[in-house]
Tab-separated table of C-alpha atoms and ligand atoms in Angstrom:
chain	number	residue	atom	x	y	z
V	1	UNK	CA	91.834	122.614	116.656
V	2	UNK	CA	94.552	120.067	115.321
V	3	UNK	CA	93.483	116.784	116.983
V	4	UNK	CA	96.503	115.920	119.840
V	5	UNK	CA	97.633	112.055	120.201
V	6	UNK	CA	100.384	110.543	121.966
V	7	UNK	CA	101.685	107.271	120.850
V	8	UNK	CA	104.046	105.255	123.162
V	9	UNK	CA	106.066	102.790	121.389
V	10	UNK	CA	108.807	101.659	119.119
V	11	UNK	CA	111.347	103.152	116.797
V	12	UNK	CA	113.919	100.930	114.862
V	13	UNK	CA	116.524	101.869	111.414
V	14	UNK	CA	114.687	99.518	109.158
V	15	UNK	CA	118.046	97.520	107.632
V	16	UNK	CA	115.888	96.736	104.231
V	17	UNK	CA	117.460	94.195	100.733
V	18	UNK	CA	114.794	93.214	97.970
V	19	UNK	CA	115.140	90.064	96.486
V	20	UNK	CA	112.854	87.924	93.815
V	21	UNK	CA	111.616	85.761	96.172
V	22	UNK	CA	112.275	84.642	100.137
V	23	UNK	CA	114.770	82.333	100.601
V	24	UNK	CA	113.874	78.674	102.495
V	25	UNK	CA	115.827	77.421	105.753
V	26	UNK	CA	119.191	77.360	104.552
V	27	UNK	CA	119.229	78.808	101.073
V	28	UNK	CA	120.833	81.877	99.915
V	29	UNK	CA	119.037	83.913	97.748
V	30	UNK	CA	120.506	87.069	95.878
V	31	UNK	CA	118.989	90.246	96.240
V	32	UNK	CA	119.148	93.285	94.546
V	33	UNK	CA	119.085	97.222	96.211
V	34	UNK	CA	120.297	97.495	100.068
V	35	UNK	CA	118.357	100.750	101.429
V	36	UNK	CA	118.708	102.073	105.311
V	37	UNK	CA	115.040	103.250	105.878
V	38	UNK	CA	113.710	104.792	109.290
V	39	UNK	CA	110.869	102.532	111.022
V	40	UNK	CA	109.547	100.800	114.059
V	41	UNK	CA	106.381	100.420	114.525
V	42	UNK	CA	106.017	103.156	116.946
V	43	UNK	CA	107.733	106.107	114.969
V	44	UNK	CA	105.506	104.888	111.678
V	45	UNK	CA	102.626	105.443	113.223
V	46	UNK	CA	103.570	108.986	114.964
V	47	UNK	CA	104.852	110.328	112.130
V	48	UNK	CA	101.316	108.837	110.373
V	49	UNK	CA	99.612	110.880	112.740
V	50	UNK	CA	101.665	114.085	111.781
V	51	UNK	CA	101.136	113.411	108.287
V	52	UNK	CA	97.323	112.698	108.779
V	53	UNK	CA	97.076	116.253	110.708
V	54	UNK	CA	97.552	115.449	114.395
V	55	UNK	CA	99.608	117.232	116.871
V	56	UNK	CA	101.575	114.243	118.212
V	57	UNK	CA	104.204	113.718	121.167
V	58	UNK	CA	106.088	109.967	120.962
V	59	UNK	CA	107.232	108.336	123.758
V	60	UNK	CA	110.109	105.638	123.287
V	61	UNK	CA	113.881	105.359	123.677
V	62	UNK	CA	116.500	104.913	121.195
V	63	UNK	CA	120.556	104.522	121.776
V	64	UNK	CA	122.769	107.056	121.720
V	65	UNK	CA	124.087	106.354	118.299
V	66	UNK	CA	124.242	107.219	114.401
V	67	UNK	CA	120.496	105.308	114.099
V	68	UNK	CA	119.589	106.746	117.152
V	69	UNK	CA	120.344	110.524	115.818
V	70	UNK	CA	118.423	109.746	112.802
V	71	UNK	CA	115.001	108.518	114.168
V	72	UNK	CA	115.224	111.454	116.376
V	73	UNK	CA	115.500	113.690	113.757
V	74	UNK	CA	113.307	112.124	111.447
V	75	UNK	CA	110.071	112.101	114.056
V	76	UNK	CA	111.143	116.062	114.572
V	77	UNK	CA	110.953	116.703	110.731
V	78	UNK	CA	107.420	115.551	110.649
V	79	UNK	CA	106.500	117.798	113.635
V	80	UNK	CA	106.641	115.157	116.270
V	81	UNK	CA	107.095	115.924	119.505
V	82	UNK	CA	110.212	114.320	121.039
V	83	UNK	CA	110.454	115.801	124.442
V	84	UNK	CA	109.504	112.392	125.767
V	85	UNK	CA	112.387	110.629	123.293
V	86	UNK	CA	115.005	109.141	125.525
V	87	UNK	CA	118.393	108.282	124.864
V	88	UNK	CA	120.120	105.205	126.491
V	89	UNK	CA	123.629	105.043	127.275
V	90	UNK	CA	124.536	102.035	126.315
V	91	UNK	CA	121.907	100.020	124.754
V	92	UNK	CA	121.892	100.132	120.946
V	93	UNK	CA	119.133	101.795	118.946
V	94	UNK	CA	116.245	99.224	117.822
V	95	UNK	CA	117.196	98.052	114.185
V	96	UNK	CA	114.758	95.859	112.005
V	97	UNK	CA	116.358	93.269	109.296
V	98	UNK	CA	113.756	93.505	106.703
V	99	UNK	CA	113.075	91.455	103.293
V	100	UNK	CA	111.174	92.290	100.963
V	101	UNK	CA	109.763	89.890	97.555
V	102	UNK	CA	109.023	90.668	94.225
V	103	UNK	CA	105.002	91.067	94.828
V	104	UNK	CA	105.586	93.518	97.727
V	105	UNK	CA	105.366	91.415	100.861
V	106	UNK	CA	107.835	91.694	103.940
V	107	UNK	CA	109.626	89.239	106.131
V	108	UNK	CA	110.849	91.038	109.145
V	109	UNK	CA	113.438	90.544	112.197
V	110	UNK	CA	113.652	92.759	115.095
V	111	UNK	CA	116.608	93.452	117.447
V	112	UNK	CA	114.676	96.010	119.589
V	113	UNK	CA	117.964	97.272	121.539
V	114	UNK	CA	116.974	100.611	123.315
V	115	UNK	CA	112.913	99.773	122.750
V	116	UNK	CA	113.543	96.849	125.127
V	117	UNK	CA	114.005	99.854	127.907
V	118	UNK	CA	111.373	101.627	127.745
V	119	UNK	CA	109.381	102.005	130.994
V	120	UNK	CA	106.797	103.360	133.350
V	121	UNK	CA	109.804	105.640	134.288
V	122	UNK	CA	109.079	107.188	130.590
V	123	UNK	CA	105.525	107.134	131.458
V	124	UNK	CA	105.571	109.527	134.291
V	125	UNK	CA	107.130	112.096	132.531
V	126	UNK	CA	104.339	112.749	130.542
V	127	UNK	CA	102.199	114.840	133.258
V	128	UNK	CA	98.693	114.262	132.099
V	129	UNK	CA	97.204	112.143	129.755
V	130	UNK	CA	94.113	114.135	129.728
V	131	UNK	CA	95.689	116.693	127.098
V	132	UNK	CA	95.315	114.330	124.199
V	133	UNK	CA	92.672	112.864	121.895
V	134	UNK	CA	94.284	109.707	121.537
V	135	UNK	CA	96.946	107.887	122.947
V	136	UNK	CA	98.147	104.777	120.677
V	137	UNK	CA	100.367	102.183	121.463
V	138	UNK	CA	101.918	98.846	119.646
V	139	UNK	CA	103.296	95.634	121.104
V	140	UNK	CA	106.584	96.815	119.672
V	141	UNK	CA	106.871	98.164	123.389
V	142	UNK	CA	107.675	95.969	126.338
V	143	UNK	CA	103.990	94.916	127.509
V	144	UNK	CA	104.942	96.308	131.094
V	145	UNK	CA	105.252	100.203	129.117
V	146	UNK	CA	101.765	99.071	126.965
V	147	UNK	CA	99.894	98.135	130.018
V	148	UNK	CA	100.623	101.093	132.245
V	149	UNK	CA	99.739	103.153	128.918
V	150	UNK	CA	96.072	101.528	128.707
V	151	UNK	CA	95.823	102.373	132.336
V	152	UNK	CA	96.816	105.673	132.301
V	153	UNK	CA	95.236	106.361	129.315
V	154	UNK	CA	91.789	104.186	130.982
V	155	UNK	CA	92.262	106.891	134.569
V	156	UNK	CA	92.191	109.771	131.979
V	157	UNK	CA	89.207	109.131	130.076
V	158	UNK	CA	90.985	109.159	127.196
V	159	UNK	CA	90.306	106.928	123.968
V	160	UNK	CA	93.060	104.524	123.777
V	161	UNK	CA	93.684	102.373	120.200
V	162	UNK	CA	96.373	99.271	120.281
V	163	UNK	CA	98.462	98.020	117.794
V	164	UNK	CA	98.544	94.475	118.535
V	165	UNK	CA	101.523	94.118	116.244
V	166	UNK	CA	104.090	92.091	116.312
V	167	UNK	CA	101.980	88.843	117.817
V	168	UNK	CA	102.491	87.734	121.546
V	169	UNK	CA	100.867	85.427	123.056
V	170	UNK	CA	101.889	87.209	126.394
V	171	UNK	CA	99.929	89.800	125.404
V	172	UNK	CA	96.505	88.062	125.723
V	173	UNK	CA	95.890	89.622	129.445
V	174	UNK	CA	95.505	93.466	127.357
V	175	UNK	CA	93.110	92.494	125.140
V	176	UNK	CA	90.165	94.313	127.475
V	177	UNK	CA	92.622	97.001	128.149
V	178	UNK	CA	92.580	99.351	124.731
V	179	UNK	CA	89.184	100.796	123.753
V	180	UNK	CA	89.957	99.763	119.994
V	181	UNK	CA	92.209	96.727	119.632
V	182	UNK	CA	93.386	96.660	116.029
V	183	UNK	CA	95.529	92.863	115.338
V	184	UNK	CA	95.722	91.067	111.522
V	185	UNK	CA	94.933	87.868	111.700
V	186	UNK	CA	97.914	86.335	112.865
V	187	UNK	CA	98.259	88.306	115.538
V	188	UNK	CA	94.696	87.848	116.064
V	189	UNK	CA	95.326	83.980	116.596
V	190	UNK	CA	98.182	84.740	118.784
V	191	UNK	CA	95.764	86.889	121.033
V	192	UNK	CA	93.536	84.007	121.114
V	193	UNK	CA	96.344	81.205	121.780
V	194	UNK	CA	95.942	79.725	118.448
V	195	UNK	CA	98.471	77.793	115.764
V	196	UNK	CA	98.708	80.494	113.111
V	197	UNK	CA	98.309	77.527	110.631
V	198	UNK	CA	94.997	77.275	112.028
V	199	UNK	CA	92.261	78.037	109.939
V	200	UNK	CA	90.028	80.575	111.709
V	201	UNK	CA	87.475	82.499	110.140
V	202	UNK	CA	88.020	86.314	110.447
V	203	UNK	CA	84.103	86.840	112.115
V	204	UNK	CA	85.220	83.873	114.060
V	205	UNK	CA	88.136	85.367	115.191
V	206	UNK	CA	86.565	88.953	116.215
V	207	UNK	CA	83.986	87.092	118.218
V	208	UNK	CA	86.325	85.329	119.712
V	209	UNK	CA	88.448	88.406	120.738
V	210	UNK	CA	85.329	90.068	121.810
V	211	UNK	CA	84.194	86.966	124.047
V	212	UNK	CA	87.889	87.553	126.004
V	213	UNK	CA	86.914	90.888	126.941
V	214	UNK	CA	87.448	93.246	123.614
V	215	UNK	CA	85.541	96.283	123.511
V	216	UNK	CA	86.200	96.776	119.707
V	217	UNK	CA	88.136	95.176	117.830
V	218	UNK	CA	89.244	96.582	114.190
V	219	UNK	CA	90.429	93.182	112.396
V	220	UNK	CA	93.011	94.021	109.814
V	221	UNK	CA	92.643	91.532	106.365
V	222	UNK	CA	95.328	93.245	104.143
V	223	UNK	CA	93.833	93.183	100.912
V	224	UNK	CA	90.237	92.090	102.088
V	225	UNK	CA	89.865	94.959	103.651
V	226	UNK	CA	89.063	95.169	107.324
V	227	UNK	CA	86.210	93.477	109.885
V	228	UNK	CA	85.335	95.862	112.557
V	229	UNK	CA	83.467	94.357	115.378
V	230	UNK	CA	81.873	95.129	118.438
V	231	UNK	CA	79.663	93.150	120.977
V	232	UNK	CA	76.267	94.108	119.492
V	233	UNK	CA	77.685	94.125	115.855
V	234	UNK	CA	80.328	93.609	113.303
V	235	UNK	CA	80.932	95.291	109.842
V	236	UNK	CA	82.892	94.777	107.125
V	237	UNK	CA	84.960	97.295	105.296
V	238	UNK	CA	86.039	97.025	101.920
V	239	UNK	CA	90.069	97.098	100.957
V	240	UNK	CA	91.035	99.614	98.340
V	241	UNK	CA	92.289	97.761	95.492
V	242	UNK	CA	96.123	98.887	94.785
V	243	UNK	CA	99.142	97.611	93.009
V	244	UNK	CA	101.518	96.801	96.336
V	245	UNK	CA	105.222	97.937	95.931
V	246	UNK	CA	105.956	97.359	99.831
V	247	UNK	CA	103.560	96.737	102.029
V	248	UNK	CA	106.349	97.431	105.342
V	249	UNK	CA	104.084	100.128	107.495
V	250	UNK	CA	101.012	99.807	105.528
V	251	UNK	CA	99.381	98.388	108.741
V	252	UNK	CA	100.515	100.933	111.125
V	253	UNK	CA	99.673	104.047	108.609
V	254	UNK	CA	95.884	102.084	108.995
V	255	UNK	CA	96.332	102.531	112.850
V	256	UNK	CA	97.606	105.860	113.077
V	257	UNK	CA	94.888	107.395	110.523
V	258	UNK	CA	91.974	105.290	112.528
V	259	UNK	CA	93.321	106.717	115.499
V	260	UNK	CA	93.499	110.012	114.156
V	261	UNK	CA	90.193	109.858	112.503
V	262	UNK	CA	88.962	108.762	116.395
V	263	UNK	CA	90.790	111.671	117.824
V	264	UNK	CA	88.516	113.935	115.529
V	265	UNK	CA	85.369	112.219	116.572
V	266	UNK	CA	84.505	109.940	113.709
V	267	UNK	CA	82.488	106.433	114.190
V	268	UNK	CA	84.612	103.564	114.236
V	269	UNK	CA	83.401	102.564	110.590
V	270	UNK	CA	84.479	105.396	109.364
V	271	UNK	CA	87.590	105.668	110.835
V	272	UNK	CA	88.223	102.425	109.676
V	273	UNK	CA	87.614	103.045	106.156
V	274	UNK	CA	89.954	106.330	106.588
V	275	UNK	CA	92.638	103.955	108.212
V	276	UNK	CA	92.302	101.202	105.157
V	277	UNK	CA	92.814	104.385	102.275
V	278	UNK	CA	96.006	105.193	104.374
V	279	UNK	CA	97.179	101.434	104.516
V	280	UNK	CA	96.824	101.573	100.943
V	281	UNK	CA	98.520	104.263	99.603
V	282	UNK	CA	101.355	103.716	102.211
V	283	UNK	CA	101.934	100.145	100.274
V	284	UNK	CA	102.655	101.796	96.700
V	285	UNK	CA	105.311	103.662	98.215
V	286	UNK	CA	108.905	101.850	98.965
V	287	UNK	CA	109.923	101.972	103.248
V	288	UNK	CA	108.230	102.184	106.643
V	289	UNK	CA	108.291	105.988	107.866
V	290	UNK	CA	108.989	107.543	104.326
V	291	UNK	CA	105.488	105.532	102.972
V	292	UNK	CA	103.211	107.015	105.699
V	293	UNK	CA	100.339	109.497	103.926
V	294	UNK	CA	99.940	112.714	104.113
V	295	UNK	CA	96.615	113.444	105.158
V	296	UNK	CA	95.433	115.646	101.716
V	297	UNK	CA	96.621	112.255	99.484
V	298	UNK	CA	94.273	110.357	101.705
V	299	UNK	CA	91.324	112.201	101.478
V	300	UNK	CA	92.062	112.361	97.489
V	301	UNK	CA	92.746	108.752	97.341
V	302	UNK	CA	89.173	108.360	99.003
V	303	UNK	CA	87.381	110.755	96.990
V	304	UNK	CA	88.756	109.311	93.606
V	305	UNK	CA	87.501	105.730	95.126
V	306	UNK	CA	83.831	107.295	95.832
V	307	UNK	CA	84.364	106.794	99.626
V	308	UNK	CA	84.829	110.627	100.874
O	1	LIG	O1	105.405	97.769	110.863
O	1	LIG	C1	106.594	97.919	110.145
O	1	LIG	C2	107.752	98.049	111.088
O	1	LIG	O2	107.925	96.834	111.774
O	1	LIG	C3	109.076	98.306	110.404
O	1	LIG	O3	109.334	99.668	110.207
O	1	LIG	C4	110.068	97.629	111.335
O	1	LIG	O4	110.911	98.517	112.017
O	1	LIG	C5	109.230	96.819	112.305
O	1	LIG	O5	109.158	97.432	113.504
């Protein structure tokens, strides 16, 4: 049986230049290739689940425009479910300025138009969140649409993995809501109310999540790998060592194949080391939803690296 997830969240046309380097507060830099490139944190990670094997339904809302058309469309090519897909009237569809530099790394804005409207009205017209393995959210999504989510998903019984990307400090009051809470480490410090020029150790910072009411927390370190960490114990899981083209969606192809990995009754450690092969091969390819693994590559990619 094809594991079933439901992810509630974002989906945004990723508006995408490359240039040599970023440019400081008031410079102009010039880039080079302008690509239009379907993302959002939400719609990455459903159509990672598709890709990893899952039978996945999204929940979100996008305008009732040309970008709107096209997320749509894309999520349905990869076998999502869009039943639960709304399209508002007037607001715009979500749209994402992103930059990317010469060694891979992103820089991104977010005008989250029709995101913004999504609701506990889209909630209830999913009947029962019993049917699925998983249900996986992001703070993409208003936190009122993420918190009902964690409840509903908390009434079902059902195993419930958050995103806690992009950083919000107003999201510090879910971090006991998810079973798996999965930030980097700035949005780790933003969970925990702290500078992100502060140093903070990443052990420090799990312990810390986990003393505010965490029941596990998966600590994304980019290239270091990943810390996962529950109250009795914390382990560290090695990165896979890759040459980064773009590393836009690398984190939520992690998510969705930990999630997935969850949803087919793996440990957490192991799930986290299937979530770190996705992250990595989703950062040699260019764009959000287009880099998101297949699930066959993955296992490859792992079995080449000696960690099948
Ligand atoms: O996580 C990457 C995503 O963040 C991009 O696709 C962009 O849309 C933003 O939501």
């Amino acid at each position: 049986m094809m594991p079933r997830v439901l992810v509630v969240g974002s989906a945004n046309m990723d508006l995408v230049v490359k240039a040599p380097r970023m440019p400081v507060g008031g410079e102009t830099v010039m880039g080079g290739e302008f690509s239009t490139v379907r993302g959002g944190k939400g719609a990455n990670q459903a159509i990672a689940c598709a890709r990893m094997g899952a039978e996945v339904w999204m929940v979100g809302c996008v305008g009732r425009d040309a970008f709107g058309e096209a997320l749509v469309a894309g999520l349905e090519a990869d076998g999502v479910r869009c039943d639960y897909m709304r399209r508002h009237p007037t607001a715009p569809s979500g749209i994402a300025v992103i930059l990317i530099d010469a060694s891979g790394e992103n820089s991104i804005v977010v005008a989250t138009g029709a995101n913004a409207e999504l609701g506990e009205n889209d909630l209830r017209q999913v009947p029962g969140f019993s049917a699925f393995d998983v249900v996986l959210t992001q703070l993409e999504a208003p936190l009122g649409a993420v918190r009902a989510t964690l409840a509903r998903a908390r009434e079902a019984g059902v195993t419930s993995v958050l995103d806690a990307g992009p950083p919000t400090e107003a999201a510090k009051a879910l971090v006991g809501g998810p079973d798996v809470i999965s930030p980097n480490e700035t949005e780790a410090k933003a969970l925990l109310g702290i500078p992100v020029t502060e140093e903070l150790e990443p052990t420090e910072a799990a312990d810390r999540l986990i003393a505010a009411g965490a029941r596990n927390v998966v600590l994304k370190l980019g290239a270091e790998g990943a810390l996962v960490a529950r109250p009795d114990c914390m382990e560290r899981v090695p990165a896979f060592k890759i040459d980064p083209v773009d590393t836009t969606g690398a984190g939520d192809a992690f998510t969705a194949a930990l999630a997935v990995s969850l949803a087919r009754g793996d440990d957490l450690v192991r799930a986290t080391t299937v979530g770190a092969a996705a992250g990595a091969l989703a950062a040699t390819v260019f764009g959000a939803a287009p880099s998101m693994p297949m699930g066959e590559a993955v296992e490859q990619f792992m079995r080449e690296r000696g960690a099948s």
